[in-house]
Short mmCIF file of C-alpha atoms and ligand atoms in Angstrom, two decimals:
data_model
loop_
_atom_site.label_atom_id
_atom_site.label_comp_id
_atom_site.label_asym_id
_atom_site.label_seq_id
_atom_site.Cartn_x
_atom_site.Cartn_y
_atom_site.Cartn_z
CA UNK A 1 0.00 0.00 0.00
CA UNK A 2 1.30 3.58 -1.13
CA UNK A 3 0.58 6.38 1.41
CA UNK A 4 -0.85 9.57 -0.35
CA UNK A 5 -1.98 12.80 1.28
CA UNK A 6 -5.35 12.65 1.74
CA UNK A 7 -7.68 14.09 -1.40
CA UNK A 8 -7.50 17.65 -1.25
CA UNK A 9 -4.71 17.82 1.06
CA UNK A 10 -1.11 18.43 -0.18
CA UNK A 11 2.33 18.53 1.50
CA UNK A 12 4.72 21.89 1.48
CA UNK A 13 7.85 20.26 0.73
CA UNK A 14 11.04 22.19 1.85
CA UNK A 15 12.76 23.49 -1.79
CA UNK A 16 9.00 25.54 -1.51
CA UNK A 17 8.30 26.62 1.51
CA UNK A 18 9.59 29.76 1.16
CA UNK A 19 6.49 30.88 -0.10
CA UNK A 20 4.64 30.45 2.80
CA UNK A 21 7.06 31.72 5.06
CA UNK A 22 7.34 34.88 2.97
CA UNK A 23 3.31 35.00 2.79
CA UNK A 24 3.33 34.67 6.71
CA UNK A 25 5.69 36.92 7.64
CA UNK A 26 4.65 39.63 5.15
CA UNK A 27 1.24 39.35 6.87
CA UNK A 28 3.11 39.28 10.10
CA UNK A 29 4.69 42.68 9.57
CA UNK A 30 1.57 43.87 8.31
CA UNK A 31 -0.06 43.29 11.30
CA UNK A 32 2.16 44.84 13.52
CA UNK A 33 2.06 48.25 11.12
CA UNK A 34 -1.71 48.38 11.24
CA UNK A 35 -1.13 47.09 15.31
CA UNK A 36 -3.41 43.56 14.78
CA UNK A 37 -2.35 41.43 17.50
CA UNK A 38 -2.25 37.70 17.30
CA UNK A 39 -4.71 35.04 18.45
CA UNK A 40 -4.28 31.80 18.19
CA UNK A 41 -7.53 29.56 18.61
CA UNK A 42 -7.89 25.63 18.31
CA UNK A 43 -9.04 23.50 15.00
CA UNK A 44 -12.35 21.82 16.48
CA UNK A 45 -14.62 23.45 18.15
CA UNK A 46 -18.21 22.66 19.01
CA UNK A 47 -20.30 22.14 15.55
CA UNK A 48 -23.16 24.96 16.87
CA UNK A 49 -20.39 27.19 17.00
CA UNK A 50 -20.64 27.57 12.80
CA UNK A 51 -24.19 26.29 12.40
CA UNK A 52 -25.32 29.30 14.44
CA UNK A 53 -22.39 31.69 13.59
CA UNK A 54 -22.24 30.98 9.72
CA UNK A 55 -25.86 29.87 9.19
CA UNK A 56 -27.48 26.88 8.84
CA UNK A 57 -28.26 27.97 4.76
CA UNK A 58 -24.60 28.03 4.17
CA UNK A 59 -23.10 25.63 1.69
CA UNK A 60 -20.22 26.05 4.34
CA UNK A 61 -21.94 24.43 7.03
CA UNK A 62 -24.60 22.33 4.90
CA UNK A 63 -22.08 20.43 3.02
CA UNK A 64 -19.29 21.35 3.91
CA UNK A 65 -17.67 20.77 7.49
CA UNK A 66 -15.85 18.02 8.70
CA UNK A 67 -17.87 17.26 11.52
CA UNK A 68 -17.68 14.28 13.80
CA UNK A 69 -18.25 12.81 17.34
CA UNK A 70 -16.06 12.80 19.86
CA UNK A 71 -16.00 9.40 21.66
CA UNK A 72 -18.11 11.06 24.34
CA UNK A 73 -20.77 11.56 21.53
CA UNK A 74 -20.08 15.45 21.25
CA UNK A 75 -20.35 16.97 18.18
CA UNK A 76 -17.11 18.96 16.96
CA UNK A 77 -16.06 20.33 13.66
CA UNK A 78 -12.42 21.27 12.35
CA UNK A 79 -12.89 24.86 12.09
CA UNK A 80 -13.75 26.12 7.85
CA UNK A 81 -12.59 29.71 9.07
CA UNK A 82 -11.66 31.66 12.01
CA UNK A 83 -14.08 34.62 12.12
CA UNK A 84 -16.45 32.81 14.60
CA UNK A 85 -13.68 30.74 16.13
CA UNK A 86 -12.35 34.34 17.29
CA UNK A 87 -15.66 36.00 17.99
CA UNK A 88 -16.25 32.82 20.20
CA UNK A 89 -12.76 33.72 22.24
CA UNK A 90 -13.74 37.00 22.11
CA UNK A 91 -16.44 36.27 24.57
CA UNK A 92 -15.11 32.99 26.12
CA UNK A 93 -12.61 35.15 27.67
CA UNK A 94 -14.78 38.44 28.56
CA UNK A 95 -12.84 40.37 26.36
CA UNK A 96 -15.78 42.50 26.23
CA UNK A 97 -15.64 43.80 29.36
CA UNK A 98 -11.63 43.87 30.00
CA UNK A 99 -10.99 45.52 26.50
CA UNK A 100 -14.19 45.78 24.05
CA UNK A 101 -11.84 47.00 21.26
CA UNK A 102 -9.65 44.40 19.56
CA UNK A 103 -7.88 44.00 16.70
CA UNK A 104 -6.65 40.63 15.87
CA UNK A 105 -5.17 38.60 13.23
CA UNK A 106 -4.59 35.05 12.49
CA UNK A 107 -2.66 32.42 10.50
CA UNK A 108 -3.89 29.04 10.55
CA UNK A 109 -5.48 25.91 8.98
CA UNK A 110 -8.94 25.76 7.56
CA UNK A 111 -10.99 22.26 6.40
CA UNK A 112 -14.12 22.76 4.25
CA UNK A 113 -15.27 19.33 2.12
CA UNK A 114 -15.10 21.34 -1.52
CA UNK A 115 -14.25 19.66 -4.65
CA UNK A 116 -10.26 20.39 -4.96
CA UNK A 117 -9.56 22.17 -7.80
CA UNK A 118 -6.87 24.82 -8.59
CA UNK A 119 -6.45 27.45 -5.53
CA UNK A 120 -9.13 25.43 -3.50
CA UNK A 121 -8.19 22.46 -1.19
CA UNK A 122 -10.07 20.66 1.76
CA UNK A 123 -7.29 21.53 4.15
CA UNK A 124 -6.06 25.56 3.28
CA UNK A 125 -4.55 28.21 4.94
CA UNK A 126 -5.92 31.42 5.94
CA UNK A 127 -4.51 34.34 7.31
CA UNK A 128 -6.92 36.59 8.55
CA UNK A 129 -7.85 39.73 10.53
CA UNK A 130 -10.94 40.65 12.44
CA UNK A 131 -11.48 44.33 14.35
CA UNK A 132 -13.91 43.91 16.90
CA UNK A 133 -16.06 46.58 18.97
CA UNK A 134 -16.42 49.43 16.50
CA UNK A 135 -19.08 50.69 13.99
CA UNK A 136 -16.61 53.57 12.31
CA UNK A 137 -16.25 53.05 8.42
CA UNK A 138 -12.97 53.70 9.11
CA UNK A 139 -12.26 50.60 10.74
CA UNK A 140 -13.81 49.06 7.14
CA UNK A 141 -11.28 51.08 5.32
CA UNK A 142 -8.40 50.15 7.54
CA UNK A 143 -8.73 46.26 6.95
CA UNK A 144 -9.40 47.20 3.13
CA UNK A 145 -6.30 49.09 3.38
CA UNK A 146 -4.57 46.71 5.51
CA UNK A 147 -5.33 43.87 2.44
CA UNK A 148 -4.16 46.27 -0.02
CA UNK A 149 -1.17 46.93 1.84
CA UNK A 150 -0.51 43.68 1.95
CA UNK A 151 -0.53 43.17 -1.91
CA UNK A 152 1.99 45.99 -2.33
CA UNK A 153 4.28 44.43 -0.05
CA UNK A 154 4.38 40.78 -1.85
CA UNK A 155 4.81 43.17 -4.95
CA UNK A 156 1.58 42.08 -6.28
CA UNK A 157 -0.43 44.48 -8.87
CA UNK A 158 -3.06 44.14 -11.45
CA UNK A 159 -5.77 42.96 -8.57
CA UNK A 160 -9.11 44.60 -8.07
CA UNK A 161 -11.87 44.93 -5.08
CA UNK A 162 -14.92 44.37 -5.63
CA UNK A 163 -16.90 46.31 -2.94
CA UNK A 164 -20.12 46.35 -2.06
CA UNK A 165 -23.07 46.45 0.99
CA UNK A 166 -25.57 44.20 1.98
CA UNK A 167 -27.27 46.59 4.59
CA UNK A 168 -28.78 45.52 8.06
CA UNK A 169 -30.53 42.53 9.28
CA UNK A 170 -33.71 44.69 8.58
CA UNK A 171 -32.31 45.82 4.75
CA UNK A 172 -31.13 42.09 4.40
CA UNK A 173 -34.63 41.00 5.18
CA UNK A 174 -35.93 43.41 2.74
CA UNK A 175 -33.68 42.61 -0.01
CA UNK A 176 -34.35 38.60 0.59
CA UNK A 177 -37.75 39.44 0.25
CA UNK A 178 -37.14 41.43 -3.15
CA UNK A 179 -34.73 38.36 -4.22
CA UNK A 180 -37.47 35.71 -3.61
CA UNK A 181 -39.96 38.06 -5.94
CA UNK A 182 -37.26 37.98 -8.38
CA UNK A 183 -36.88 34.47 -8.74
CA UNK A 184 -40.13 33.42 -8.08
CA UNK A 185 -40.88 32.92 -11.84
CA UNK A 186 -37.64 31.30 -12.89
CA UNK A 187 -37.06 28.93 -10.17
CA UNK A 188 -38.30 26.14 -12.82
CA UNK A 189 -35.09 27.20 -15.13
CA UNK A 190 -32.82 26.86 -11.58
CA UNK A 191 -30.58 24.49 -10.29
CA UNK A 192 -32.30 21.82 -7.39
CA UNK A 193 -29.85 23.88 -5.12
CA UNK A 194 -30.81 27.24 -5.50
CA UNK A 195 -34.48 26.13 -5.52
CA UNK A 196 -33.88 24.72 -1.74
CA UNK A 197 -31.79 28.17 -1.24
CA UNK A 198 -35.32 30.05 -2.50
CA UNK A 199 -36.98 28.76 0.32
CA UNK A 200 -34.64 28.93 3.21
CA UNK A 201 -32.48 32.28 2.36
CA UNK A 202 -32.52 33.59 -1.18
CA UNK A 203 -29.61 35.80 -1.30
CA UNK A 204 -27.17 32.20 -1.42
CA UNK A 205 -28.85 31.42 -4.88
CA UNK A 206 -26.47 34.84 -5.51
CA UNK A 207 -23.44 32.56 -4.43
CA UNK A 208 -24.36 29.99 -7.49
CA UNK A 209 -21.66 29.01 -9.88
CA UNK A 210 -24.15 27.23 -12.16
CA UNK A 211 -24.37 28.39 -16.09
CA UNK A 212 -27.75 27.84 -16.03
CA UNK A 213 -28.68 30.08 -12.88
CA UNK A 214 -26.41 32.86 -14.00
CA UNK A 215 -28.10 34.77 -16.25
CA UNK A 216 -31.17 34.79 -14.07
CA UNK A 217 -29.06 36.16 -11.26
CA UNK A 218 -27.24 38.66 -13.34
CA UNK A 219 -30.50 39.86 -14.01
CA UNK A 220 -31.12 40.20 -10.12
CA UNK A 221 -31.12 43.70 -8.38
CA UNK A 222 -28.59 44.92 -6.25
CA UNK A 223 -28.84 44.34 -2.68
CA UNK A 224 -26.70 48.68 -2.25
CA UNK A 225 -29.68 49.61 -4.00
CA UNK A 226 -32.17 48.90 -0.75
CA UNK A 227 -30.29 50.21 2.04
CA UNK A 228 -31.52 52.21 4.55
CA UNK A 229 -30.62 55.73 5.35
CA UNK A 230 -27.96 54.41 8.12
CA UNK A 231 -26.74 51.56 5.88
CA UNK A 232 -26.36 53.90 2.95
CA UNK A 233 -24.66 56.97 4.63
CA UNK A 234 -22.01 53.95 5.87
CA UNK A 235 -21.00 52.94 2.92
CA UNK A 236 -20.81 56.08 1.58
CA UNK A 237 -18.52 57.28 4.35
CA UNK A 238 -16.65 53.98 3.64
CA UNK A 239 -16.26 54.94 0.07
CA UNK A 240 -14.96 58.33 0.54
CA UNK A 241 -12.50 56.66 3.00
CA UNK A 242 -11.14 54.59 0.26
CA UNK A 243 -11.10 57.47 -1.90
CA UNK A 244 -9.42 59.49 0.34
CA UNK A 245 -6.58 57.07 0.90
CA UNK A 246 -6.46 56.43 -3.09
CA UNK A 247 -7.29 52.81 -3.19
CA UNK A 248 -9.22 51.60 -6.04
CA UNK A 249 -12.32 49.71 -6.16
CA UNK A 250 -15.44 48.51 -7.63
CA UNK A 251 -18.86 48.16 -6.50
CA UNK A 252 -19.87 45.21 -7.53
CA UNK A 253 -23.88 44.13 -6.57
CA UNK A 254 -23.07 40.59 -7.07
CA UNK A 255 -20.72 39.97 -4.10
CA UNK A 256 -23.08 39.05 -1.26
CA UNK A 257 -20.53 36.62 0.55
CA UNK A 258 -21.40 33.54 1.15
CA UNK A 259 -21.50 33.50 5.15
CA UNK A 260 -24.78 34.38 6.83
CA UNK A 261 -23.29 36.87 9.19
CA UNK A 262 -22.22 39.81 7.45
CA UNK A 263 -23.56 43.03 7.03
CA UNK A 264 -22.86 46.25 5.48
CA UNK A 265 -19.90 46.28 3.92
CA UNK A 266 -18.91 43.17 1.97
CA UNK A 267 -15.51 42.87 -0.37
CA UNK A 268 -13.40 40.50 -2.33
CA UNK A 269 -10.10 41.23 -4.06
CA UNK A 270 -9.81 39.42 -7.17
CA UNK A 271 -6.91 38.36 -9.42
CA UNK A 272 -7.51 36.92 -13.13
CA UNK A 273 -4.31 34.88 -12.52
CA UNK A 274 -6.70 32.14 -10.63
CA UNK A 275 -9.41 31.31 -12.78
CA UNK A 276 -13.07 30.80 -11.58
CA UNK A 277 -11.21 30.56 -7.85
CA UNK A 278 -10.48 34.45 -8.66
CA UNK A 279 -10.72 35.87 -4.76
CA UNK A 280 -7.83 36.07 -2.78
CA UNK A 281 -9.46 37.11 -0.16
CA UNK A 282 -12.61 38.55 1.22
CA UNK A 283 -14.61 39.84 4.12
CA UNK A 284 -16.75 42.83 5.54
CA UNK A 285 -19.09 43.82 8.66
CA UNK A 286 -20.65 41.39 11.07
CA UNK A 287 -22.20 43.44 13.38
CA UNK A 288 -24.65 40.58 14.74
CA UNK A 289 -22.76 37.97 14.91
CA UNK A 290 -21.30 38.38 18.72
CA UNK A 291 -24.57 38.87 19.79
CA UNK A 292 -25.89 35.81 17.60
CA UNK A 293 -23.31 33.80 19.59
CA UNK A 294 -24.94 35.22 22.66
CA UNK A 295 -22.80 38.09 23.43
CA UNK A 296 -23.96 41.84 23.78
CA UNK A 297 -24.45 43.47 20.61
CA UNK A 298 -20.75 44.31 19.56
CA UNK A 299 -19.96 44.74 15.38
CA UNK A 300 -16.81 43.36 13.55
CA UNK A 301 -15.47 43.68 10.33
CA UNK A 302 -12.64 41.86 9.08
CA UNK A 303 -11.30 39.57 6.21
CA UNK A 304 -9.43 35.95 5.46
CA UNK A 305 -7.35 35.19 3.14
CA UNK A 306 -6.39 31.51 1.39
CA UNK A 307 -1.95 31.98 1.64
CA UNK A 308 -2.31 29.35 -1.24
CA UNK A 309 -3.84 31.45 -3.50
CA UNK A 310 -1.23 33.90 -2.70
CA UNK A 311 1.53 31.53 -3.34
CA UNK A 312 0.06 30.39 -6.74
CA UNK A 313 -0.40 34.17 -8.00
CA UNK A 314 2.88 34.95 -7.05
CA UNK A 315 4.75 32.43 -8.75
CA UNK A 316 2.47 32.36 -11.90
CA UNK A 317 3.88 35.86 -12.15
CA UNK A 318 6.96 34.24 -12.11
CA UNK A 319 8.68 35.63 -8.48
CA UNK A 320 11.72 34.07 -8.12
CA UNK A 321 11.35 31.50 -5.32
CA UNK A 322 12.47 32.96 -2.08
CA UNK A 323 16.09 31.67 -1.80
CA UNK A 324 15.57 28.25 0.39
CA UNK A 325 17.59 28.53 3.99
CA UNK A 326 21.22 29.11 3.29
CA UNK A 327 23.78 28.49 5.94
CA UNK A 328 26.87 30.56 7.31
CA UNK A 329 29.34 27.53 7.66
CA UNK A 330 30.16 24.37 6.44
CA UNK A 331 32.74 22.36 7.87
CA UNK A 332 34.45 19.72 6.09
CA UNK A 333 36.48 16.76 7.63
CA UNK A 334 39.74 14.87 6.82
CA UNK A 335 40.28 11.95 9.51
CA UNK A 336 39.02 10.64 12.60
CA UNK A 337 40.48 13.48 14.64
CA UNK A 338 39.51 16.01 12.44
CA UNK A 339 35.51 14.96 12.34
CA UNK A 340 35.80 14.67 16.18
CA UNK A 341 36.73 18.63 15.97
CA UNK A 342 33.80 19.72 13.82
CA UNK A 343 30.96 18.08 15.52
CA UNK A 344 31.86 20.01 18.38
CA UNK A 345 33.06 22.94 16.97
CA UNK A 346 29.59 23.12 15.07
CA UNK A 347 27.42 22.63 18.04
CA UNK A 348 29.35 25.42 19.78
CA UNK A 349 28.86 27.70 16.63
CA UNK A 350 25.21 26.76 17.07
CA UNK A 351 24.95 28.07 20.35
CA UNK A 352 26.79 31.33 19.55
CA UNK A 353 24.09 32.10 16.55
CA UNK A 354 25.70 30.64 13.39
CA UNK A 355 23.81 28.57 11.30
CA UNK A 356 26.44 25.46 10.62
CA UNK A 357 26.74 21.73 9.17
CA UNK A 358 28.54 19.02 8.88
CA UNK A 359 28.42 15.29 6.75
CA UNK A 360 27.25 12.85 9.39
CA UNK A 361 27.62 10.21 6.60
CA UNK A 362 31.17 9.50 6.73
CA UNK A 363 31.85 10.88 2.89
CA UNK A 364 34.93 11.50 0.89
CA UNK A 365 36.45 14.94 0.90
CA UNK A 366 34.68 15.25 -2.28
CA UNK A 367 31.27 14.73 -1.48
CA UNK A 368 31.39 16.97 1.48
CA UNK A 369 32.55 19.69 -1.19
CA UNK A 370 29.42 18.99 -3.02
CA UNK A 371 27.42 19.09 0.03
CA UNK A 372 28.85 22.48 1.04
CA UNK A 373 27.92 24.00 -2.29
CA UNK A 374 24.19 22.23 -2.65
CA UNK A 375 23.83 24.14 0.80
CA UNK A 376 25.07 27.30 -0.40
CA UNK A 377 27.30 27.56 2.30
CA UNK A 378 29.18 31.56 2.28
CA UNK A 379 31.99 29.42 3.93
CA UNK A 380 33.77 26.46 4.42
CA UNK A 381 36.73 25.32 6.89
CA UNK A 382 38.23 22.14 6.16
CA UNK A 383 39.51 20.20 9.35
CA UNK A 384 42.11 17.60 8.73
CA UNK A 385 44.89 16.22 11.11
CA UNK A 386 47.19 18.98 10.31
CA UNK A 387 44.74 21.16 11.41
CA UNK A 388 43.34 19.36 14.44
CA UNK A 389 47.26 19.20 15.53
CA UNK A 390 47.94 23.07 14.85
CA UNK A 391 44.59 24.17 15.89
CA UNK A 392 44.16 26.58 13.31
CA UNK A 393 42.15 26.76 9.94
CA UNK A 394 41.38 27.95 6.71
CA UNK A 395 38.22 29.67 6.24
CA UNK A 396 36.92 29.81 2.91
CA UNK A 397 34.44 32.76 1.68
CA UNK A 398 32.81 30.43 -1.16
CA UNK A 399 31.72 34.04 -3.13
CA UNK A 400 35.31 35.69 -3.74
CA UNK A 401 37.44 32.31 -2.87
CA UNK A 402 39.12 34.52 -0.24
CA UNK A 403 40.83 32.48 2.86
CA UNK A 404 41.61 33.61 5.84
CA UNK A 405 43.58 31.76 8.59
CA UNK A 406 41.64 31.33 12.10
CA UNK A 407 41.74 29.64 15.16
CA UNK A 408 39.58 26.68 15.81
CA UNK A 409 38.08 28.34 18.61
CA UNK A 410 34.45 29.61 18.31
CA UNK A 411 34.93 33.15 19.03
CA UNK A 412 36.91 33.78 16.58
CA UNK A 413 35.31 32.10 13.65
CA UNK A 414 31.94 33.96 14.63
CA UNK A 415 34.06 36.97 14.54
CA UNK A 416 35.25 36.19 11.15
CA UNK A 417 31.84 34.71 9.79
CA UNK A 418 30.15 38.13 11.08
CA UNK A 419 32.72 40.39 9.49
CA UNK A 420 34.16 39.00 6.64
CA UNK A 421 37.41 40.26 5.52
CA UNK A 422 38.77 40.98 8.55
CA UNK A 423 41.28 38.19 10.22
CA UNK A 424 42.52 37.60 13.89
P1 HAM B 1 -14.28 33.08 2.73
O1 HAM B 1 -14.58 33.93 1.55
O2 HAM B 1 -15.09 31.87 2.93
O3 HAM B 1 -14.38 34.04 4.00
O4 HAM B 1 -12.77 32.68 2.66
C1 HAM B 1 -11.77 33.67 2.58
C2 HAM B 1 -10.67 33.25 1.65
O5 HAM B 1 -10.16 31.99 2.02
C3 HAM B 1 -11.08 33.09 0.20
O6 HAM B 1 -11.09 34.33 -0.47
C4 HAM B 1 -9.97 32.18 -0.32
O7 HAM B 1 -8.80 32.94 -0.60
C5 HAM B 1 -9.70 31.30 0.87
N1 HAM B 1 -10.40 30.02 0.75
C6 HAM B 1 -11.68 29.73 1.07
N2 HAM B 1 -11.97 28.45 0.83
C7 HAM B 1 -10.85 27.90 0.32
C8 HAM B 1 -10.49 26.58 -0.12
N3 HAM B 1 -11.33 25.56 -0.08
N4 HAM B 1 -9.22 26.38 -0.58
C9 HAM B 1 -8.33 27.40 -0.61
N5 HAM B 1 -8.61 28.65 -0.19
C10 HAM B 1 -9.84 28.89 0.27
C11 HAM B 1 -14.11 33.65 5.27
O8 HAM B 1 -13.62 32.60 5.58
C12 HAM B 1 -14.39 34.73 6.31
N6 HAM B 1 -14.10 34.17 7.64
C13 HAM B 1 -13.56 35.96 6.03
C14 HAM B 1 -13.79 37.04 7.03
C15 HAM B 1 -13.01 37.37 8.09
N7 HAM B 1 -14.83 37.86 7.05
C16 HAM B 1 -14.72 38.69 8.09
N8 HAM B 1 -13.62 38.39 8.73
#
């Protein structure tokens, strides 16, 4: 029997992880610009968690989750994102009361049962940030701004966000109402899906990727165009936010999202480099969904991201990839005596911040060479009898060829290694 990963899963294999640690950290430094601080919550939690956070007319939670029992016959799920995994900490931990504003971000694994196709997997990673305890529209322009940001950093251009608002729970109910009058005479043409979406919650037939429902839902009206007063002079202050801080985007009626819990102010940023899985990320407002967890009323807004839709844009566009680990030092070994030197010369390089290796397969001279250059050592030290006798060495910068003569002890070749060109 052959061992694969599991359908929809994949492994990050060393010579390309780089892109994910250059995704993470980017969204790392982010963070601490914009001053996100991180939280870190588990994988399961309790099903009701996302049947009552995300809705129960999701495709998310109807056919998607990877839900189970525990052997004590609970019901958990491995989290499909983090939004009401941190709205849940939020008040598990009475952050309410100790500090009702917080902004937080995240970095983590995500499980949804989709069909795996390109940029879409059944585990993923999202990064993600949610600002909790504040209506201002300028909290919706700084996590539009903070995604943006983002983008420029990575060096990504040529994306657009599509913007748009979905209005309160009242305007939502209105515009449901409107959507249901809409489709009412064309259900018959409709997928069995969004039929069983007419009943229970009419704006997810707008999430439907099937040819025959889309004409009939391009035809649909726009869910900005039924705000109220309050809804509409939010957006509006959004918009001049985003104006005011020169970032470009669309409003685009069709993006509804397809979680239950948003409101207001809904976005996606899109790149054509990823085919019909075009967003790289989305989010908005979710100003109910604290209190739908049974918390006070306290909004949100925030957005998640899928880091391997990042990495597949950015080497489509054909970024180098990041330069794999490099190391400082390699030392190579003639003799017994000599190989008895370098293992503990390394491990005392180790400790004093170098980043060093040795063969530990008892190789010619040759081979260690090899090694040394597959690692793209910047130097090497070879340590033969003559040197383990004398105590001194030849260090090697592998760019210019340059050798200078050291002493084997550890200070002084992290003095050298530090500051190359200068010799004791
Ligand atoms: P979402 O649109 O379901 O929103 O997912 C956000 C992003 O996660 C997507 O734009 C995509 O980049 C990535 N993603 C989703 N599903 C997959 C998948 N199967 N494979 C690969 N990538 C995927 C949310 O999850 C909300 N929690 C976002 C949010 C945060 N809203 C407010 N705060």
């Amino acid at each position: 029997m052959r061992y694969d990963p599991v359908r929809g899963t994949y492994d990050v294999l060393p010579d390309t992880a780089g892109w994910w640690q250059v995704v993470e950290a980017a969204v790392r430094d982010v963070a601490r610009r914009y001053n996100y601080r991180e939280i870190r919550t588990p994988i399961l939690e309790h099903t009701e968690l996302f049947s009552r956070g995300i809705g129960e007319s999701t495709d998310v939670v109807n056919k998607e989750m990877y839900t189970f029992q525990d052997r004590r016959g609970r019901s958990l799920t491995l989290r499909p994102e983090g939004t009401a995994s941190v709205a849940r900490a939020y008040l598990s931990h009475g952050l309410q009361t100790e500090a009702p504003f917080q902004k937080l971000f995240y970095v983590g694994p995500m499980f949804r049962y989709e069909k795996p196709q390109k940029g879409r997997f059944r585990q993923f990673e999202q990064y993600g940030v949610e600002a909790i305890g504040s209506l201002d529209p300028s909290l919706d322009a700084e996590v539009i701004a903070f995604a943006w940001t983002l983008m420029d950093d990575l060096g990504l251009g040529g994306l657009w966000l599509r913007l748009n608002s979905i209005g309160c729970a009242e305007d939502r109910d209105r515009y449901r109402d409107i959507l249901r009058r809409h489709f009412a005479d064309r259900l018959d043409r409709m997928c069995s899906d969004c039929q069983r979406r007419h009943e229970m919650n009419p704006l997810r037939i707008l999430d439907c990727k099937e040819d025959r429902c889309r004409p009939h839902i391009d035809a649909a009206p726009g869910s900005a165009e039924h705000l109220c007063s309050e809804c509409a002079d939010h957006f509006a202050q959004v918009r001049t936010l985003l104006d005011e801080l020169g970032l470009s985007y669309e409003i685009d009626p069709r993006v509804v999202r397809g979680l239950d819990y948003y409101t207001r102010t809904v976005f996606e940023l899109v790149s054509s480099d990823l085919g019909s899985q075009d967003s790289l990320l989305g989010g908005g407002r979710y100003d109910g969904l604290i209190e739908a967890l049974g918390g006070p009323p306290t909004p949100g807004v925030g957005f998640a991201g899928g880091t391997e839709r990042l990495v597949i844009v950015l080497r489509e566009r054909g970024s180098r990839v990041p330069s794999a680990s490099t190391i400082d030092l390699f030392l190579a070994t003639l003799g017994g005596a000599g190989r008895r030197i370098a293992f503990r010369l390394a491990e005392a390089l180790r400790r004093q911040g170098i980043a060093v290796d040795i063969d530990h397969r008892d190789r010619s001279f040759r081979k260690q060479l090899t090694l040394a250059n597959q690692l793209a050592a910047r130097f090497l030290l070879v340590i033969g009898d003559d040197e383990a006798a004398s105590g001194r060495g030849a260090l090697k910068e592998m760019a210019t060829g340059q050798e200078v003569s050291v002493d084997l002890a550890p200070e002084t070749i992290v003095r050298a290694v530090e500051r190359p060109g200068s010799s004791d």
